[in-house]
Structure formats: structure tokens, C-alpha cells
Amino acid sequence: MTTHAKNITEVTLGDGQITIDEFVAVARHGARVSFSDAYVDRVRHSRGLIERFLDENRLIYGVTTGFGDNVTEVISPADAATLQRNIVLSHAVSVGEPLSVEVVRAIELMMLVGLGQGYSGTSIEVLSLIRDLLNNRLTPYVPGEGSVGYLGPEAHMVMPLIGEGRVWVDGEVVDARTALADHGLEPVVLGCTEGLTLTNGTHSVTGIAVLLAYDAVRAATVADIAAALSLESLKGTIKAFDARLQTMKKHPEQAAVAANVRRILDGSDIVEKYRDYRVQDTYSLRAIPQMHGGAKRAINDAQTVIVEELASVGDNPVIFPEGDDGIALMGANFDSTFVAIQADLVVNAMTVLAKISERRTDRMVNSAFSEMPAFLSPVPGLNNGYMIPQYTAAALYMEMKAASMPATVDSVPTSANQEDPVSNAYLAVTKAYRMVGKLHHVLGIELMCAAQAHDLRPDEAGSAASRRVRELIRSVVPTVTDDRFFGDDMEAIAGQVADGSIIAAVEDVVGALD
């Protein structure tokens, strides 16, 4: 399933639900954002309601009360703006290495998506400034560690809106107020509830999760491609992928994986030659439909939940525009447990894909199993060949396994026990987001070894799709004859995994994969 996020140049918010492709187009590829008339109307109506509530001095959390355990403290309407500025300044306390530009952009976009639904009371002026930051590629500098689910990173993200903090401009970190002025933009003064709406909620968790879902789905497809090339390289039997066998398990993902492998290897002389070479293969070849299929089910289920959250309102309070009066309801829609549990599950699913991929890599470099020269070197002994890249794959798999402990089961109470359990969703999604990168490298190493294995048997023709993948790899990584520096090779192929090039190469031959 090839997507075209990088080909989308503008996304209009407000007339329908944003798609994952559109979301990634903005966050990763710099597509411009605009608002529909309906978007602007909804936002202005909601803003009018919250300002009326303030004028009437209604008792509403974060509008006329303090935050967290300070909910018992009543705030004068005269102090509304100070209250909102204070939440931003006091909550900007995340630490450590900064979040990547694409992650910050994803969170900013999620702010626009969520707050633009017209249930939060944020003004169109504030949302327009966030849009302008995105469109001018002024990206807030956001330390990325120290969040139990929200607040800290978001507050750093809001700082430039009020003329504080720093932003990335063309790879350099500069003063936010100066950067705004250089682009003809001015800071805003946050009105009632706006500091809360921008820092509270599911913005960061959902924004990162959308990127995670996009990448994990595609990595799972690359896993099928890498497995097919390895099956060909190791003289595996295609019989284990027979469609009749898959019907005995009632999991559609298993049948889809088997169908992908059959299509990728269609027309392979190698596959036909070795169809009956063994009675059955080792698990890492024979169980590809079952193990890949199980992982894909988890990833697909996670994507469904993440898309649901993308269409949700994760704020507190929620402003319902019922008639001219309206009502503010306080609850816990800011909680991200739905997404967090799925992010934890995606880590486990990706680790399963890494586990079986590394085993296939090991079989290709191990001459006891591969029936090829040791470590895929034409002159083993003098040359180490791909001995150590397999170490790298093994280490990455173990790192992923160590990260598979669910974050969502953990909790430390905060805010004087007012928030007695916390979702820990931020850790869940940031961990999962990092693990996709490790999986890209594990799959890249398998593809690198499979390409070399094919080169060692030049007289045996693979399928058209496998030849296309090998040609793509060889466009950036030459065949190994003598030992050389393999680090750049591994990074180059991992890049092809990450950017969709591997999938595109196969789908150009066989059509869209499931």
C-alpha cells in the first residue's frame, strides 16, 4: 500500500477529517496548512462562548479556577490572561535532547486539528499563529524528556507564541521573538483558557502516534519484501505459502502476507528450482505468514485507534455550543490511554518483525545453513564480509526487546495526588517512534545480505520484483568483494526502507501490496 504524503503540498483543515497521509505531508514534508471557512466559524463561535462564560464568572476549570490541585482556588476574571501566561511559563519544564522538527510539527498540527473542532474556546488568532509557524518553518525548540503524558513539551511549544523561548530556523536555534519579527509575525496575548488548551490534552501523544502508525505500517510491508528475498536466497520452499494452507487459520493478515510473498516471487526461477529442495524450512522462513501476519494485525489495530483519536476532542473543559448559551463540561478527555496501549503493542509487534528478520539474516551469513561462502564474502577468512552487520541486527533486536516493557502499566501520582494515576502515554509513543527507526535498520541489514546472496549466485534468476529491489540497493551500495566500511551502506539501505523506495520498487512490478 504505497502512499503519496510527500506529493501533497497543501492541506486545508475544517471540511472533513484529516487523513494520515495529509498529516504526514505537513509534519514531515512541509506541506502548507490553511483553514476552511467552516473551521474559522467553529473556532470563533467557541471562542465567543468561553468569553461569555468568563464575563458571567462561571466556575469553570482553568478559566476561573487554578490548575491541577489548585482547582479549589478561584481566579478573578481580571487575572484570566495572567493565569494563562503563567501556565505556559511554569509548565515549560521538559529537559534533555530536543524533539525532532517533524515531531514538533506533528504536535503543532495536532493542536490545529483538535482545537479547530470548536469545542475548546481557543481563538482563531492563536491558531493562525501556529499555522503561520508551520508554513514559515519556524519550529519551536522543545526539550523532549520528562512528560507523564502532556504539559511540559507542549508548554515549550507555546512559548514562541507569546514571544518567549527559541525556535529552529534553517537548522539554527534562534530567539523566538526575533524570528517572528523577521517573518512579519507578532506574538499573541493568551486569553482565558488558551494556555490550558494548548498545553493540556492529547496533542503530543496523538501527533507522534500518527507518525508512528504511518511508519510502522510501511515497515511491516518492507518486512514481507525482505522475507521474500531471503526465502529466495536460502532456497526456501514456496509451499509453506500455499493459499490453501492459509485458509486453515482465520486471520486475514496471515493470508495477505502469504499472498504478498507469492506475488513478489512470482516468476522466480530460483523458487521453482528449489520448490522441493526440502520437506520444510526452518521457522524463520516457514512461519513468515504467521509471524508477520500477527504483527501486522497489531499494527493495523493500533492505526485504527490512532485514527479515532485523531478525530477526537482531547480537551478539558469541553465547550458544547448548545444554542446561544452553551455549557462547559469537565472530564478526562485529555487522557491518552487508548493511544498509549496501542503504542506499547506496536513496539511488541515491531520487535517480532525484528526477531524473525535477524534470524533470516543470521542464516544467510552462516555458511552452515546458507550453502554460501561464510558471511557472504567471496574470499572468507581474509575478509570478514557481513559477519558484524549481523551483530548489529542482533543488538538492535535486543534493544527493541528491552523497550517492549509496556509504559502504560506504570504510574507515579502528580499534582498533590489530584492526578493520582497518569497515562505515561508520552513515554509509550516516543519509545515506539524510536523503535521504528531500529526496525528500519534491522530490515535494511536483511535486504543488504539478501542482495549480496543473490550476487553470489549470478546464474540463478530471481523474480522480477526481487531483481528490481536488488537494483535499487545496488544504486547506493555496490556488491561486496573485499572488506570495506559498511556503516554508510547500512544507513543508505535503511534510508530506502524508511522513505518508501523499497515498497515503490516492488509495487512498480506487482502492484499494491496488502
PDB file of C-alpha atoms in Angstrom, residues 194-404:
ATOM      1  CA  GLU A 194      -5.887  29.334  25.884  1.00  0.00           C
ATOM      2  CA  GLY A 195      -2.774  28.455  27.869  1.00  0.00           C
ATOM      3  CA  LEU A 196      -4.646  25.419  29.169  1.00  0.00           C
ATOM      4  CA  THR A 197      -5.985  24.267  25.799  1.00  0.00           C
ATOM      5  CA  LEU A 198      -2.542  24.498  24.205  1.00  0.00           C
ATOM      6  CA  THR A 199      -0.676  22.583  26.916  1.00  0.00           C
ATOM      7  CA  ASN A 200      -3.336  20.119  28.050  1.00  0.00           C
ATOM      8  CA  GLY A 201      -4.808  17.230  26.090  1.00  0.00           C
ATOM      9  CA  THR A 202      -3.636  14.558  23.688  1.00  0.00           C
ATOM     10  CA  HIS A 203      -1.814  16.732  21.164  1.00  0.00           C
ATOM     11  CA  SER A 204       1.722  15.428  21.630  1.00  0.00           C
ATOM     12  CA  VAL A 205       0.785  11.796  22.103  1.00  0.00           C
ATOM     13  CA  THR A 206      -1.537  11.700  19.106  1.00  0.00           C
ATOM     14  CA  GLY A 207       0.751  13.691  16.807  1.00  0.00           C
ATOM     15  CA  ILE A 208       3.695  11.375  17.458  1.00  0.00           C
ATOM     16  CA  ALA A 209       1.429   8.329  17.205  1.00  0.00           C
ATOM     17  CA  VAL A 210       0.285   9.319  13.717  1.00  0.00           C
ATOM     18  CA  LEU A 211       3.899   9.362  12.518  1.00  0.00           C
ATOM     19  CA  LEU A 212       4.460   6.058  14.292  1.00  0.00           C
ATOM     20  CA  ALA A 213       1.444   4.416  12.646  1.00  0.00           C
ATOM     21  CA  TYR A 214       2.430   5.669   9.206  1.00  0.00           C
ATOM     22  CA  ASP A 215       5.953   4.296   9.546  1.00  0.00           C
ATOM     23  CA  ALA A 216       5.049   1.012  11.257  1.00  0.00           C
ATOM     24  CA  VAL A 217       2.511   0.013   8.598  1.00  0.00           C
ATOM     25  CA  ARG A 218       5.077   0.575   5.877  1.00  0.00           C
ATOM     26  CA  ALA A 219       7.878  -1.144   7.769  1.00  0.00           C
ATOM     27  CA  ALA A 220       5.666  -4.217   8.077  1.00  0.00           C
ATOM     28  CA  THR A 221       5.248  -4.221   4.294  1.00  0.00           C
ATOM     29  CA  VAL A 222       9.012  -3.962   3.823  1.00  0.00           C
ATOM     30  CA  ALA A 223       9.354  -6.936   6.179  1.00  0.00           C
ATOM     31  CA  ASP A 224       7.362  -9.030   3.681  1.00  0.00           C
ATOM     32  CA  ILE A 225       9.650  -7.876   0.863  1.00  0.00           C
ATOM     33  CA  ALA A 226      12.831  -8.616   2.798  1.00  0.00           C
ATOM     34  CA  ALA A 227      11.477 -12.027   3.799  1.00  0.00           C
ATOM     35  CA  ALA A 228      10.684 -12.879   0.183  1.00  0.00           C
ATOM     36  CA  LEU A 229      14.217 -12.029  -0.944  1.00  0.00           C
ATOM     37  CA  SER A 230      15.679 -14.061   1.916  1.00  0.00           C
ATOM     38  CA  LEU A 231      13.445 -17.032   1.081  1.00  0.00           C
ATOM     39  CA  GLU A 232      14.770 -16.892  -2.469  1.00  0.00           C
ATOM     40  CA  SER A 233      18.379 -16.557  -1.273  1.00  0.00           C
ATOM     41  CA  LEU A 234      18.106 -19.509   1.126  1.00  0.00           C
ATOM     42  CA  LYS A 235      16.440 -21.880  -1.359  1.00  0.00           C
ATOM     43  CA  GLY A 236      13.276 -21.903   0.698  1.00  0.00           C
ATOM     44  CA  THR A 237      10.159 -23.701  -0.431  1.00  0.00           C
ATOM     45  CA  ILE A 238       7.195 -21.649  -1.526  1.00  0.00           C
ATOM     46  CA  LYS A 239       4.902 -24.482  -0.489  1.00  0.00           C
ATOM     47  CA  ALA A 240       4.551 -23.015   3.012  1.00  0.00           C
ATOM     48  CA  PHE A 241       2.838 -20.018   1.380  1.00  0.00           C
ATOM     49  CA  ASP A 242       0.196 -22.051  -0.438  1.00  0.00           C
ATOM     50  CA  ALA A 243      -3.144 -20.235  -0.282  1.00  0.00           C
ATOM     51  CA  ARG A 244      -4.939 -23.413   0.783  1.00  0.00           C
ATOM     52  CA  LEU A 245      -2.752 -23.694   3.863  1.00  0.00           C
ATOM     53  CA  GLN A 246      -3.538 -20.121   4.907  1.00  0.00           C
ATOM     54  CA  THR A 247      -7.302 -20.770   4.848  1.00  0.00           C
ATOM     55  CA  MET A 248      -6.892 -23.064   7.828  1.00  0.00           C
ATOM     56  CA  LYS A 249      -6.145 -20.048  10.025  1.00  0.00           C
ATOM     57  CA  LYS A 250      -8.919 -17.452  10.117  1.00  0.00           C
ATOM     58  CA  HIS A 251      -6.624 -14.446  10.276  1.00  0.00           C
ATOM     59  CA  PRO A 252      -6.782 -12.345   7.094  1.00  0.00           C
ATOM     60  CA  GLU A 253      -3.363 -10.808   7.749  1.00  0.00           C
ATOM     61  CA  GLN A 254      -1.724 -14.241   7.544  1.00  0.00           C
ATOM     62  CA  ALA A 255      -3.261 -14.912   4.140  1.00  0.00           C
ATOM     63  CA  ALA A 256      -2.287 -11.419   2.984  1.00  0.00           C
ATOM     64  CA  VAL A 257       1.373 -11.916   3.948  1.00  0.00           C
ATOM     65  CA  ALA A 258       1.498 -15.257   2.124  1.00  0.00           C
ATOM     66  CA  ALA A 259      -0.100 -13.634  -0.931  1.00  0.00           C
ATOM     67  CA  ASN A 260       2.444 -10.791  -0.815  1.00  0.00           C
ATOM     68  CA  VAL A 261       5.347 -13.245  -0.794  1.00  0.00           C
ATOM     69  CA  ARG A 262       3.874 -15.291  -3.639  1.00  0.00           C
ATOM     70  CA  ARG A 263       3.384 -12.175  -5.765  1.00  0.00           C
ATOM     71  CA  ILE A 264       6.856 -10.807  -5.011  1.00  0.00           C
ATOM     72  CA  LEU A 265       8.442 -14.137  -6.004  1.00  0.00           C
ATOM     73  CA  ASP A 266       6.191 -14.820  -8.983  1.00  0.00           C
ATOM     74  CA  GLY A 267       8.267 -15.903 -11.970  1.00  0.00           C
ATOM     75  CA  SER A 268      11.370 -16.676  -9.919  1.00  0.00           C
ATOM     76  CA  ASP A 269      13.468 -19.450 -11.469  1.00  0.00           C
ATOM     77  CA  ILE A 270      15.098 -19.918  -8.068  1.00  0.00           C
ATOM     78  CA  VAL A 271      11.773 -20.565  -6.364  1.00  0.00           C
ATOM     79  CA  GLU A 272      10.735 -23.106  -8.996  1.00  0.00           C
ATOM     80  CA  LYS A 273      14.105 -24.834  -8.900  1.00  0.00           C
ATOM     81  CA  TYR A 274      14.047 -25.313  -5.130  1.00  0.00           C
ATOM     82  CA  ARG A 275      10.319 -25.880  -4.611  1.00  0.00           C
ATOM     83  CA  ASP A 276      11.013 -29.441  -3.381  1.00  0.00           C
ATOM     84  CA  TYR A 277      14.555 -28.901  -2.122  1.00  0.00           C
ATOM     85  CA  ARG A 278      13.489 -29.525   1.494  1.00  0.00           C
ATOM     86  CA  VAL A 279      10.468 -31.147   3.063  1.00  0.00           C
ATOM     87  CA  GLN A 280      10.037 -27.995   5.130  1.00  0.00           C
ATOM     88  CA  ASP A 281      12.111 -24.988   6.101  1.00  0.00           C
ATOM     89  CA  THR A 282      13.190 -23.521   9.395  1.00  0.00           C
ATOM     90  CA  TYR A 283      10.683 -21.371  11.290  1.00  0.00           C
ATOM     91  CA  SER A 284      12.170 -18.065  10.159  1.00  0.00           C
ATOM     92  CA  LEU A 285      11.160 -18.984   6.594  1.00  0.00           C
ATOM     93  CA  ARG A 286       8.199 -21.306   7.104  1.00  0.00           C
ATOM     94  CA  ALA A 287       6.422 -19.128   9.693  1.00  0.00           C
ATOM     95  CA  ILE A 288       6.637 -15.828   7.813  1.00  0.00           C
ATOM     96  CA  PRO A 289       2.857 -15.653   7.168  1.00  0.00           C
ATOM     97  CA  GLN A 290       2.014 -16.431  10.777  1.00  0.00           C
ATOM     98  CA  MET A 291       4.564 -14.192  12.499  1.00  0.00           C
ATOM     99  CA  HIS A 292       4.379 -11.282  10.080  1.00  0.00           C
ATOM    100  CA  GLY A 293       0.611 -11.602   9.991  1.00  0.00           C
ATOM    101  CA  GLY A 294       0.299 -11.455  13.756  1.00  0.00           C
ATOM    102  CA  ALA A 295       2.498  -8.380  13.900  1.00  0.00           C
ATOM    103  CA  LYS A 296       0.532  -6.711  11.111  1.00  0.00           C
ATOM    104  CA  ARG A 297      -2.766  -7.320  12.909  1.00  0.00           C
ATOM    105  CA  ALA A 298      -1.442  -5.484  15.963  1.00  0.00           C
ATOM    106  CA  ILE A 299      -0.086  -2.604  13.883  1.00  0.00           C
ATOM    107  CA  ASN A 300      -3.294  -2.271  11.871  1.00  0.00           C
ATOM    108  CA  ASP A 301      -5.424  -2.326  15.031  1.00  0.00           C
ATOM    109  CA  ALA A 302      -3.217   0.373  16.510  1.00  0.00           C
ATOM    110  CA  GLN A 303      -3.601   2.526  13.426  1.00  0.00           C
ATOM    111  CA  THR A 304      -7.402   2.233  13.734  1.00  0.00           C
ATOM    112  CA  VAL A 305      -7.310   3.526  17.317  1.00  0.00           C
ATOM    113  CA  ILE A 306      -4.883   6.313  16.424  1.00  0.00           C
ATOM    114  CA  VAL A 307      -7.126   7.481  13.573  1.00  0.00           C
ATOM    115  CA  GLU A 308     -10.057   7.502  16.013  1.00  0.00           C
ATOM    116  CA  GLU A 309      -8.049   9.680  18.384  1.00  0.00           C
ATOM    117  CA  LEU A 310      -7.045  11.946  15.517  1.00  0.00           C
ATOM    118  CA  ALA A 311     -10.749  12.682  15.025  1.00  0.00           C
ATOM    119  CA  SER A 312     -11.414  13.171  18.744  1.00  0.00           C
ATOM    120  CA  VAL A 313     -11.504  16.158  21.097  1.00  0.00           C
ATOM    121  CA  GLY A 314      -8.945  15.628  23.848  1.00  0.00           C
ATOM    122  CA  ASP A 315      -9.551  18.734  25.927  1.00  0.00           C
ATOM    123  CA  ASN A 316     -10.745  19.681  29.400  1.00  0.00           C
ATOM    124  CA  PRO A 317     -13.024  21.519  29.775  1.00  0.00           C
ATOM    125  CA  VAL A 318     -15.038  20.770  26.633  1.00  0.00           C
ATOM    126  CA  ILE A 319     -17.219  23.631  25.434  1.00  0.00           C
ATOM    127  CA  PHE A 320     -20.506  22.431  23.957  1.00  0.00           C
ATOM    128  CA  PRO A 321     -22.133  25.075  21.718  1.00  0.00           C
ATOM    129  CA  GLU A 322     -25.692  24.179  22.668  1.00  0.00           C
ATOM    130  CA  GLY A 323     -27.850  27.047  21.464  1.00  0.00           C
ATOM    131  CA  ASP A 324     -26.754  30.549  22.372  1.00  0.00           C
ATOM    132  CA  ASP A 325     -25.906  29.648  25.948  1.00  0.00           C
ATOM    133  CA  GLY A 326     -23.518  26.719  25.743  1.00  0.00           C
ATOM    134  CA  ILE A 327     -22.104  24.609  28.525  1.00  0.00           C
ATOM    135  CA  ALA A 328     -18.651  23.649  29.774  1.00  0.00           C
ATOM    136  CA  LEU A 329     -18.205  20.048  30.888  1.00  0.00           C
ATOM    137  CA  MET A 330     -15.195  18.954  32.904  1.00  0.00           C
ATOM    138  CA  GLY A 331     -13.886  15.425  32.481  1.00  0.00           C
ATOM    139  CA  ALA A 332     -10.799  13.484  31.438  1.00  0.00           C
ATOM    140  CA  ASN A 333     -10.728  13.509  27.645  1.00  0.00           C
ATOM    141  CA  PHE A 334      -7.114  14.655  27.917  1.00  0.00           C
ATOM    142  CA  ASP A 335      -6.143  11.092  28.872  1.00  0.00           C
ATOM    143  CA  SER A 336      -4.241   9.188  26.164  1.00  0.00           C
ATOM    144  CA  THR A 337      -4.524   5.632  27.440  1.00  0.00           C
ATOM    145  CA  PHE A 338      -6.214   4.428  24.251  1.00  0.00           C
ATOM    146  CA  VAL A 339      -3.277   5.513  22.115  1.00  0.00           C
ATOM    147  CA  ALA A 340      -0.654   4.581  24.697  1.00  0.00           C
ATOM    148  CA  ILE A 341      -1.761   0.962  24.934  1.00  0.00           C
ATOM    149  CA  GLN A 342      -1.629   0.695  21.153  1.00  0.00           C
ATOM    150  CA  ALA A 343       1.839   2.267  21.043  1.00  0.00           C
ATOM    151  CA  ASP A 344       3.050  -0.332  23.537  1.00  0.00           C
ATOM    152  CA  LEU A 345       1.500  -3.030  21.358  1.00  0.00           C
ATOM    153  CA  VAL A 346       3.208  -1.664  18.243  1.00  0.00           C
ATOM    154  CA  VAL A 347       6.588  -1.934  19.964  1.00  0.00           C
ATOM    155  CA  ASN A 348       5.912  -5.619  20.611  1.00  0.00           C
ATOM    156  CA  ALA A 349       4.738  -6.163  17.035  1.00  0.00           C
ATOM    157  CA  MET A 350       7.782  -4.442  15.535  1.00  0.00           C
ATOM    158  CA  THR A 351      10.052  -6.434  17.824  1.00  0.00           C
ATOM    159  CA  VAL A 352       8.526  -9.652  16.487  1.00  0.00           C
ATOM    160  CA  LEU A 353       9.321  -8.476  12.954  1.00  0.00           C
ATOM    161  CA  ALA A 354      12.878  -7.660  14.023  1.00  0.00           C
ATOM    162  CA  LYS A 355      13.217 -11.031  15.747  1.00  0.00           C
ATOM    163  CA  ILE A 356      12.410 -13.093  12.672  1.00  0.00           C
ATOM    164  CA  SER A 357      14.297 -10.755  10.331  1.00  0.00           C
ATOM    165  CA  GLU A 358      17.503 -11.074  12.345  1.00  0.00           C
ATOM    166  CA  ARG A 359      17.189 -14.873  12.261  1.00  0.00           C
ATOM    167  CA  ARG A 360      16.909 -14.835   8.467  1.00  0.00           C
ATOM    168  CA  THR A 361      19.973 -12.575   8.304  1.00  0.00           C
ATOM    169  CA  ASP A 362      21.895 -14.999  10.501  1.00  0.00           C
ATOM    170  CA  ARG A 363      21.031 -17.911   8.233  1.00  0.00           C
ATOM    171  CA  MET A 364      22.310 -16.023   5.195  1.00  0.00           C
ATOM    172  CA  VAL A 365      25.691 -15.158   6.755  1.00  0.00           C
ATOM    173  CA  ASN A 366      26.128 -18.572   8.438  1.00  0.00           C
ATOM    174  CA  SER A 367      27.696 -20.962   5.921  1.00  0.00           C
ATOM    175  CA  ALA A 368      26.441 -23.940   7.927  1.00  0.00           C
ATOM    176  CA  PHE A 369      22.922 -23.044   6.826  1.00  0.00           C
ATOM    177  CA  SER A 370      23.232 -20.830   3.752  1.00  0.00           C
ATOM    178  CA  GLU A 371      25.233 -23.097   1.403  1.00  0.00           C
ATOM    179  CA  MET A 372      27.110 -19.916   0.501  1.00  0.00           C
ATOM    180  CA  PRO A 373      30.571 -18.600   1.439  1.00  0.00           C
ATOM    181  CA  ALA A 374      30.982 -17.662   5.100  1.00  0.00           C
ATOM    182  CA  PHE A 375      29.485 -14.279   5.904  1.00  0.00           C
ATOM    183  CA  LEU A 376      28.668 -13.804   2.205  1.00  0.00           C
ATOM    184  CA  SER A 377      32.277 -12.880   1.390  1.00  0.00           C
ATOM    185  CA  PRO A 378      33.687 -14.162  -1.911  1.00  0.00           C
ATOM    186  CA  VAL A 379      37.028 -14.624  -0.107  1.00  0.00           C
ATOM    187  CA  PRO A 380      36.185 -15.551   3.534  1.00  0.00           C
ATOM    188  CA  GLY A 381      38.933 -15.656   6.136  1.00  0.00           C
ATOM    189  CA  LEU A 382      40.950 -12.820   4.732  1.00  0.00           C
ATOM    190  CA  ASN A 383      37.676 -10.880   4.607  1.00  0.00           C
ATOM    191  CA  ASN A 384      35.038 -10.772   7.334  1.00  0.00           C
ATOM    192  CA  GLY A 385      32.200  -9.943   4.972  1.00  0.00           C
ATOM    193  CA  TYR A 386      28.851  -9.409   6.661  1.00  0.00           C
ATOM    194  CA  MET A 387      29.871 -11.070   9.922  1.00  0.00           C
ATOM    195  CA  ILE A 388      29.436  -7.948  12.037  1.00  0.00           C
ATOM    196  CA  PRO A 389      26.313  -6.418  10.475  1.00  0.00           C
ATOM    197  CA  GLN A 390      24.522  -9.470  11.855  1.00  0.00           C
ATOM    198  CA  TYR A 391      25.825  -8.424  15.287  1.00  0.00           C
ATOM    199  CA  THR A 392      24.239  -5.025  14.699  1.00  0.00           C
ATOM    200  CA  ALA A 393      20.900  -6.607  13.795  1.00  0.00           C
ATOM    201  CA  ALA A 394      21.070  -8.781  16.900  1.00  0.00           C
ATOM    202  CA  ALA A 395      21.879  -5.799  19.116  1.00  0.00           C
ATOM    203  CA  LEU A 396      19.066  -3.706  17.649  1.00  0.00           C
ATOM    204  CA  TYR A 397      16.632  -6.544  18.210  1.00  0.00           C
ATOM    205  CA  MET A 398      17.746  -6.824  21.843  1.00  0.00           C
ATOM    206  CA  GLU A 399      17.335  -3.065  22.281  1.00  0.00           C
ATOM    207  CA  MET A 400      13.810  -3.355  20.910  1.00  0.00           C
ATOM    208  CA  LYS A 401      13.102  -6.297  23.193  1.00  0.00           C
ATOM    209  CA  ALA A 402      14.266  -4.265  26.195  1.00  0.00           C
ATOM    210  CA  ALA A 403      11.879  -1.481  25.127  1.00  0.00           C
ATOM    211  CA  SER A 404       8.924  -3.872  24.974  1.00  0.00           C
TER     212      SER A 404
END
